[in-house]
mmCIF file of C-alpha atoms in Angstrom:
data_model
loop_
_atom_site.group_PDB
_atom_site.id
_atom_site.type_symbol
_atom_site.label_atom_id
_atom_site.label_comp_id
_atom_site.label_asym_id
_atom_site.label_seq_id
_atom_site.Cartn_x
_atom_site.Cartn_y
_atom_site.Cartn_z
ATOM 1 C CA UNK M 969 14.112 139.188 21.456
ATOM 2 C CA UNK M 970 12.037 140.051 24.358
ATOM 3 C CA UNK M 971 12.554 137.708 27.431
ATOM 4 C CA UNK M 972 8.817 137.555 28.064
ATOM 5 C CA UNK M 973 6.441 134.989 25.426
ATOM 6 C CA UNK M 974 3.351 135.659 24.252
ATOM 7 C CA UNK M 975 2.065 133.617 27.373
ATOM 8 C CA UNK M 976 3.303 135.552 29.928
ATOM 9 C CA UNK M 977 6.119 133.095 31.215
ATOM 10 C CA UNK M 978 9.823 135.032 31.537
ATOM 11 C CA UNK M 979 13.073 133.208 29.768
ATOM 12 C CA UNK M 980 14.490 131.114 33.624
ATOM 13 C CA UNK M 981 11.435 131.406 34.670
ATOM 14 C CA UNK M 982 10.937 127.664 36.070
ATOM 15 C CA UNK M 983 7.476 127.819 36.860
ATOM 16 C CA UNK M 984 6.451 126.210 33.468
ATOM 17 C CA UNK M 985 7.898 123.265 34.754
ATOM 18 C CA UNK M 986 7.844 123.263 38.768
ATOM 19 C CA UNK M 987 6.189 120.839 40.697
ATOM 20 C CA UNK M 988 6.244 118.695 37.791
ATOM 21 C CA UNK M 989 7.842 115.354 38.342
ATOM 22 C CA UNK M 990 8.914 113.935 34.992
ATOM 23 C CA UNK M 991 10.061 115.597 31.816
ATOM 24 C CA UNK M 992 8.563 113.933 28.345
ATOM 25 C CA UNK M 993 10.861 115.090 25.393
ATOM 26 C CA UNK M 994 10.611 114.520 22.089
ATOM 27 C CA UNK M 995 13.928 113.844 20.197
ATOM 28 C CA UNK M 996 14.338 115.125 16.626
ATOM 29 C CA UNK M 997 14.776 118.965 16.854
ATOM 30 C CA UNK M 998 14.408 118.954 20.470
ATOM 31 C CA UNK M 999 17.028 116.959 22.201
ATOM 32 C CA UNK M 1000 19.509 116.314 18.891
ATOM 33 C CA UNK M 1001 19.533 118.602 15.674
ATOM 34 C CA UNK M 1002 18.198 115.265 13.613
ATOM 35 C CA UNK M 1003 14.920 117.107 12.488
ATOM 36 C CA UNK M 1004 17.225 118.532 9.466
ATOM 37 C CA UNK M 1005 18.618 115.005 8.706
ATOM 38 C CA UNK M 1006 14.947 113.433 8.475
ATOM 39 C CA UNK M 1007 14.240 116.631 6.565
ATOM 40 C CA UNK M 1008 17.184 115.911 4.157
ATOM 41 C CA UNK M 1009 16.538 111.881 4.090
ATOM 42 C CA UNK M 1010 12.538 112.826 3.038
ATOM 43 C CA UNK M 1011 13.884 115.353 0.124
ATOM 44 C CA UNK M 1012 15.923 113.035 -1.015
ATOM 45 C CA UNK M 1013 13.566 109.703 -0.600
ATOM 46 C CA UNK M 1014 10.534 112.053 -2.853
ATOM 47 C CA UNK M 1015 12.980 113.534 -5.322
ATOM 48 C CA UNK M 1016 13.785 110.661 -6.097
ATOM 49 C CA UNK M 1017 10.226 108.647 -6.199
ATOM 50 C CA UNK M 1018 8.764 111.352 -8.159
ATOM 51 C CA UNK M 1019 11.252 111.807 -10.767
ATOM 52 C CA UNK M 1020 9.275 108.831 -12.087
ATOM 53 C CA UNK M 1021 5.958 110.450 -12.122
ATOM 54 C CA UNK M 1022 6.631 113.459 -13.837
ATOM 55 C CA UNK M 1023 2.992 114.542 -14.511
ATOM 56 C CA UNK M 1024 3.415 115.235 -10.806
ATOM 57 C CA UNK M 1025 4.273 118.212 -8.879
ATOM 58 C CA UNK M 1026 7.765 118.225 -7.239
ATOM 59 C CA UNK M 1027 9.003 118.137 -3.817
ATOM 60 C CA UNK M 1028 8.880 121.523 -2.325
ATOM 61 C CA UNK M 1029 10.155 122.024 1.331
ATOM 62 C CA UNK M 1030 6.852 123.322 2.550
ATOM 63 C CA UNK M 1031 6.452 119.153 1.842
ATOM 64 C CA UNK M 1032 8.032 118.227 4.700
ATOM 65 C CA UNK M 1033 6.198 120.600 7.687
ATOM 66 C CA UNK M 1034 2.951 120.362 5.930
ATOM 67 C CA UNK M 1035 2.265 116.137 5.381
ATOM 68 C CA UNK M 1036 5.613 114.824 7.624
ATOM 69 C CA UNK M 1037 6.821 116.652 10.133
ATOM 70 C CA UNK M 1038 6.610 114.562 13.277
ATOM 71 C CA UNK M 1039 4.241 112.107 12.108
ATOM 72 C CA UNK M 1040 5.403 107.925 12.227
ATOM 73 C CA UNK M 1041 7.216 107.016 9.274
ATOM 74 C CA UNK M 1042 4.427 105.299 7.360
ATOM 75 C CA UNK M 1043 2.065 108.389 7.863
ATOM 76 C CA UNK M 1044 4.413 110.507 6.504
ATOM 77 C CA UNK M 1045 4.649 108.524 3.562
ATOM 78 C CA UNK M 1046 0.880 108.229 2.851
ATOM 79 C CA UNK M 1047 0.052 111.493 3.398
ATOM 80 C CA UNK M 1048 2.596 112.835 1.585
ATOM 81 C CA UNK M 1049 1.607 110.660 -1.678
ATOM 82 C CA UNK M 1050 -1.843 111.546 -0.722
ATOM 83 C CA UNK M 1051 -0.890 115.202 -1.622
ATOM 84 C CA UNK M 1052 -0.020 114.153 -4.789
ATOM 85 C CA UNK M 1053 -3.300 112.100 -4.959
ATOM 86 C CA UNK M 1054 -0.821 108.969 -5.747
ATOM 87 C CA UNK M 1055 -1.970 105.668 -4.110
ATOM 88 C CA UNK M 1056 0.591 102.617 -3.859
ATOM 89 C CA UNK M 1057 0.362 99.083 -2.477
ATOM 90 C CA UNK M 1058 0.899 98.841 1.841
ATOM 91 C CA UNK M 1059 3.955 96.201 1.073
ATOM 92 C CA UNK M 1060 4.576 94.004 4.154
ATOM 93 C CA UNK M 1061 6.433 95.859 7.108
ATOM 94 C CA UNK M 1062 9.888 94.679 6.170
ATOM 95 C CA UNK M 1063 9.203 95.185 2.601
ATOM 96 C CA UNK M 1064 12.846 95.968 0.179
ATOM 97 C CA UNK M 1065 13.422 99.439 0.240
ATOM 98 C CA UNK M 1066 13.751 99.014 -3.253
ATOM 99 C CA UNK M 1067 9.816 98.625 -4.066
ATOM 100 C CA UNK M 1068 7.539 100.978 -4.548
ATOM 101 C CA UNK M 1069 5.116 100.551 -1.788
ATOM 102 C CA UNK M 1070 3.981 102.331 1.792
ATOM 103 C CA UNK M 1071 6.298 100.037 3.185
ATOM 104 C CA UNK M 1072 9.593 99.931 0.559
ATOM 105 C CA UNK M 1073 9.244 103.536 0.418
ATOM 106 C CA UNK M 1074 9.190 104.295 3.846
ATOM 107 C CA UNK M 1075 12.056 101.088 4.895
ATOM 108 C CA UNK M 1076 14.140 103.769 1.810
ATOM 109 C CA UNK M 1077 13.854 106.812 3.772
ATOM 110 C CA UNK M 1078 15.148 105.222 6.904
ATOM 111 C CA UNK M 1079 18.033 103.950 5.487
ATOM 112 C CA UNK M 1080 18.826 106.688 3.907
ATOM 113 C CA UNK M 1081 18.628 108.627 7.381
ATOM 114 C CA UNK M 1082 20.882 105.895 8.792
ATOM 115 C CA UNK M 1083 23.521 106.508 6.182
ATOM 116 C CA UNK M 1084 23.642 110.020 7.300
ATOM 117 C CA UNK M 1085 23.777 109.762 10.980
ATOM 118 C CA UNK M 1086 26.239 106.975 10.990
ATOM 119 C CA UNK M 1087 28.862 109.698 11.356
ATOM 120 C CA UNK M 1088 27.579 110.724 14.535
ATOM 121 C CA UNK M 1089 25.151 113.193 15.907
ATOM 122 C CA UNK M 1090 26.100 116.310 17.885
ATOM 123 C CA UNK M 1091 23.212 116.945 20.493
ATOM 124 C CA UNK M 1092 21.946 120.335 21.003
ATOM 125 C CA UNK M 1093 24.262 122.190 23.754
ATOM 126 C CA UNK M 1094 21.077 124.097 25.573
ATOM 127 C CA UNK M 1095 19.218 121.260 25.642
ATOM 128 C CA UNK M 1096 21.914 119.064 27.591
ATOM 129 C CA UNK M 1097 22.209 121.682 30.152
ATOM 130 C CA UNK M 1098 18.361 121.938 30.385
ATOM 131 C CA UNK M 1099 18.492 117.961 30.665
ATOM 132 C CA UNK M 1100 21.378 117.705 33.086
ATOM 133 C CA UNK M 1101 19.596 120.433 35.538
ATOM 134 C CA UNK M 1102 15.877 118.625 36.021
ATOM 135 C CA UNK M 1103 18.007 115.719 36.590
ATOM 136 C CA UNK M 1104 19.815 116.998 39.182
ATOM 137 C CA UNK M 1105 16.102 118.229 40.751
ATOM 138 C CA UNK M 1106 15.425 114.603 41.113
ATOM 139 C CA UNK M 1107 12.927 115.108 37.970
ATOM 140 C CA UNK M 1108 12.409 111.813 35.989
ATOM 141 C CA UNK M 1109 12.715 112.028 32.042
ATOM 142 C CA UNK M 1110 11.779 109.625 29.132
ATOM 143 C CA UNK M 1111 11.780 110.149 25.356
ATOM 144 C CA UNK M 1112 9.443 110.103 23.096
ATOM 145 C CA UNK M 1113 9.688 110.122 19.483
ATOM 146 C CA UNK M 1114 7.838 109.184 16.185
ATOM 147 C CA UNK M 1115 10.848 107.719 14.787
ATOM 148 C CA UNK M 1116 11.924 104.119 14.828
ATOM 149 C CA UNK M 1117 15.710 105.017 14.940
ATOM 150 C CA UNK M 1118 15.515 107.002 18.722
ATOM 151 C CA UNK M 1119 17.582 104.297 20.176
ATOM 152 C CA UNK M 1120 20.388 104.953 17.481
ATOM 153 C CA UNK M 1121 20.313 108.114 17.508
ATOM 154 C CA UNK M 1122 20.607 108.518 21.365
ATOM 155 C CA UNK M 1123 23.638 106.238 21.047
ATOM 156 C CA UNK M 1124 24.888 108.030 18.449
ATOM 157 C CA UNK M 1125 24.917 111.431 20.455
ATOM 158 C CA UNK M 1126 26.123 110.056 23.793
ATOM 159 C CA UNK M 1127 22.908 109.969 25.289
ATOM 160 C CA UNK M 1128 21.561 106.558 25.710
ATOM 161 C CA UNK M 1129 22.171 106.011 29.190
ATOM 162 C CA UNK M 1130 20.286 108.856 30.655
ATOM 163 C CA UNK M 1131 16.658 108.018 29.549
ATOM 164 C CA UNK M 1132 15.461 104.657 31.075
ATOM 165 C CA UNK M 1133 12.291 105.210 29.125
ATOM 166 C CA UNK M 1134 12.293 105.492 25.427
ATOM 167 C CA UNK M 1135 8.875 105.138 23.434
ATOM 168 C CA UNK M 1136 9.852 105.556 19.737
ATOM 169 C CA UNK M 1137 8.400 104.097 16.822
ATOM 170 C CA UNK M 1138 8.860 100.983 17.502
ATOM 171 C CA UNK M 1139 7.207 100.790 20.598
ATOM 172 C CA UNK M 1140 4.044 102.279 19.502
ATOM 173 C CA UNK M 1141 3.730 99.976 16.518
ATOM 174 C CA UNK M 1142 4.100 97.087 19.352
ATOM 175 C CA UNK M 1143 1.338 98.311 21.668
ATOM 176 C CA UNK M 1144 -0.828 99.188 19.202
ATOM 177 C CA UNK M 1145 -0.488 102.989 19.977
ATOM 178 C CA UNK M 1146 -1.389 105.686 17.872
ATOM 179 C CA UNK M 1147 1.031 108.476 16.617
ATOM 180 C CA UNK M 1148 1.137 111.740 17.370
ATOM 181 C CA UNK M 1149 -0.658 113.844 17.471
ATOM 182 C CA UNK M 1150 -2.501 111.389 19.497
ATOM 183 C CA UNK M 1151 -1.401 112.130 23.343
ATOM 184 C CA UNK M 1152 -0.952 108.022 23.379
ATOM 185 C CA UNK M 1153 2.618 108.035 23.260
ATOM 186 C CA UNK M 1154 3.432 110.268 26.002
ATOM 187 C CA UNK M 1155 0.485 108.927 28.189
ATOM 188 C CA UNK M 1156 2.097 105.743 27.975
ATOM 189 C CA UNK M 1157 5.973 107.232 28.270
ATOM 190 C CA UNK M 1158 4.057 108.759 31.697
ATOM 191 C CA UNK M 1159 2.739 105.263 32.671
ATOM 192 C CA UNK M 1160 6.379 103.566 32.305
ATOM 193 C CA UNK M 1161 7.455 106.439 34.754
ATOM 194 C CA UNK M 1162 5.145 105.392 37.087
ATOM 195 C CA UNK M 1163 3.387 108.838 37.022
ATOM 196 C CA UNK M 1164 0.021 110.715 36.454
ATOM 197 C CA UNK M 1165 0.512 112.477 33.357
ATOM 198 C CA UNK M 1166 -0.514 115.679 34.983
ATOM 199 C CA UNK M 1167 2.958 115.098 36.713
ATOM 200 C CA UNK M 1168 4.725 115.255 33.026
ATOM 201 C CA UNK M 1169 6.168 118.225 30.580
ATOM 202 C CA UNK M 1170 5.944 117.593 27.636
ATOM 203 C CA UNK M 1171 8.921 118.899 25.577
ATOM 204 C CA UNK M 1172 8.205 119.332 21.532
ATOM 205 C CA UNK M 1173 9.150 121.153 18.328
ATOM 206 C CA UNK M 1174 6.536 119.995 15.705
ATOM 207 C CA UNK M 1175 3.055 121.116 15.471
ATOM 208 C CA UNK M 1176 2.260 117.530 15.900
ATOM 209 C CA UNK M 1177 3.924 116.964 19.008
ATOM 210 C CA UNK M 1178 2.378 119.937 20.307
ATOM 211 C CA UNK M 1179 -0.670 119.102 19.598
ATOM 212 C CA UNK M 1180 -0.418 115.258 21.156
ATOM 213 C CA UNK M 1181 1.168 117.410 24.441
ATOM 214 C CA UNK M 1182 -2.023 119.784 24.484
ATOM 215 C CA UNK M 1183 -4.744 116.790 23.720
ATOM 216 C CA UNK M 1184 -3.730 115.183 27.028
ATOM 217 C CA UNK M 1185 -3.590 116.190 30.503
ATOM 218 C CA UNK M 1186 -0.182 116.870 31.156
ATOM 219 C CA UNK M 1187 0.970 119.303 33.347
ATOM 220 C CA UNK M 1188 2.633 121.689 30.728
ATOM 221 C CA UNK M 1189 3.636 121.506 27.018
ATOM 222 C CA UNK M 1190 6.925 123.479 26.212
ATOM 223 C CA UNK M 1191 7.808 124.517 22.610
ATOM 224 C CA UNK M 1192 11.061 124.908 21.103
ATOM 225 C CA UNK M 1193 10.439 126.646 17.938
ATOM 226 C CA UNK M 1194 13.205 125.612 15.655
ATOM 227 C CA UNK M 1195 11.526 126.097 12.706
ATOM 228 C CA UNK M 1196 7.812 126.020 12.845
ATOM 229 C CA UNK M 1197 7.396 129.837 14.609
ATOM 230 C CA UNK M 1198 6.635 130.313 18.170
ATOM 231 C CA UNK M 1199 2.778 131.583 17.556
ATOM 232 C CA UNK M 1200 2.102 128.398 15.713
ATOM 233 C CA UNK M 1201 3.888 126.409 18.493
ATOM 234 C CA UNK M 1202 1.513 128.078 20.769
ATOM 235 C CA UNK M 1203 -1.333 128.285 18.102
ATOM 236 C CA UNK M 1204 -1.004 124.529 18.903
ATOM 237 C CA UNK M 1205 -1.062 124.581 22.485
ATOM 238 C CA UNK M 1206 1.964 125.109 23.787
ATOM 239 C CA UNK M 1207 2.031 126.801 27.192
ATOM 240 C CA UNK M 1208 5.334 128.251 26.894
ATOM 241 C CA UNK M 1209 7.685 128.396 23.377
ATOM 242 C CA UNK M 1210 11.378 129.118 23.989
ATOM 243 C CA UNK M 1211 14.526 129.029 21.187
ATOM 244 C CA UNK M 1212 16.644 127.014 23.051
ATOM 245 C CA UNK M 1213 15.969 124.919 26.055
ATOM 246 C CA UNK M 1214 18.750 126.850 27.924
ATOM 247 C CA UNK M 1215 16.315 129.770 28.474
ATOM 248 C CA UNK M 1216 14.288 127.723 30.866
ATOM 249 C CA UNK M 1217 17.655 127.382 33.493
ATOM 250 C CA UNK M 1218 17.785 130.101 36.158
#
């Protein structure tokens, strides 16, 4: 691998992120490897569903990056049916995860996620070395993540107490803020900082993310490509796409 990316930035080279003030990451696949358990939890949650509409096609993995990946819950849900040109009932937001609505389907998938990272979650090694060292610069940091569950997952990989700020699901449902890849949630991650986003990195692995880091004026937007490929992380609008966040320390 060639320590130069197809933007011209050098693996250490800090300059993607200096003078910023504030690192935005997003969790799943970034910070903890979860992306492969909400992978799993979706496979499961449509196997499932559709083995009851067998007139329609299966779940194939290209499913997951090309109607879920990174997108709120619900969204994923609806597009996903969409696919399949299957349209169910909304459901209230607490609905059983036993109906088959938006809602019950969507309430399923989370518990089955929960099931799986009730065991614990190992966070990514590079990535707590890249978080420990902008901390030690004095940078602030804040996550931000489509999923409702960031606060149990942080807990769940010992990391809880070192982001003040966490805008997850849950918190864009409440303040009426639109998913990514709408900039919205990191704008307002930026705002509970107490910064201009053009002081914030944002820190992604879905096209999605990517694309909500590019669509606002933030100061950078660094890909990890742990799945999606580095020229469609930067086909997106990433500035700089690395394989580990390690390759950003000096």
């Amino acid at each position: 691998m060639s320590d130069t990316t197809a933007t011209g930035h050098a693996a250490g080279d800090l300059s993607v992120w200096a003078g910023a003030s504030a690192i935005l990451f997003d969790l799943d696949g970034v910070l903890t490897p979860t992306a492969t358990v909400h992978e799993r939890a979706w496979q499961e949650l449509f196997e499932g569903f559709l083995a009851s509409q067998p007139q329609v096609a299966g779940y194939s993995e290209s499913d997951y990056f090309d109607h879920i990946d990174g997108k709120p819950r619900f969204d994923g849900v609806r597009d996903f049916l969409a696919s399949r040109g299957i349209v169910l009932p909304e459901g209230p937001t607490d609905d059983d995860p036993a109906n088959t609505t938006v809602q019950g389907l969507g309430n399923r998938k989370n518990r089955i996620f929960n099931d799986i990272v009730s065991t614990g979650v190992e966070p990514f090694e590079g990535s707590v070395r890249f978080l420990e060292a902008v901390m030690q610069r004095g940078l602030k940091v804040a996550v931000v993540s489509s999923s409702r569950n960031a606060p149990a997952v942080l807990a769940a990989a010992g990391l809880a107490d070192r982001f003040p700020v966490v805008v997850d699901g849950v918190v864009a449902a409440s303040e009426g803020l639109p998913g990514k890849p709408s900039p919205a949630t990191y704008e307002y991650a930026a705002r509970l900082l107490d910064l201009p986003s053009e002081e914030c990195v944002v820190v992604e692995d879905a096209v999605s993310g990517v694309q909500a880091g590019e669509a606002g004026s933030f100061h950078s937007v660094i890909g990890v490509d742990r799945g999606a490929g580095r020229q469609t992380l930067l086909d997106a609008g990433a500035t700089l796409v690395v394989n580990d966040l390690k390759e950003l320390l000096p």
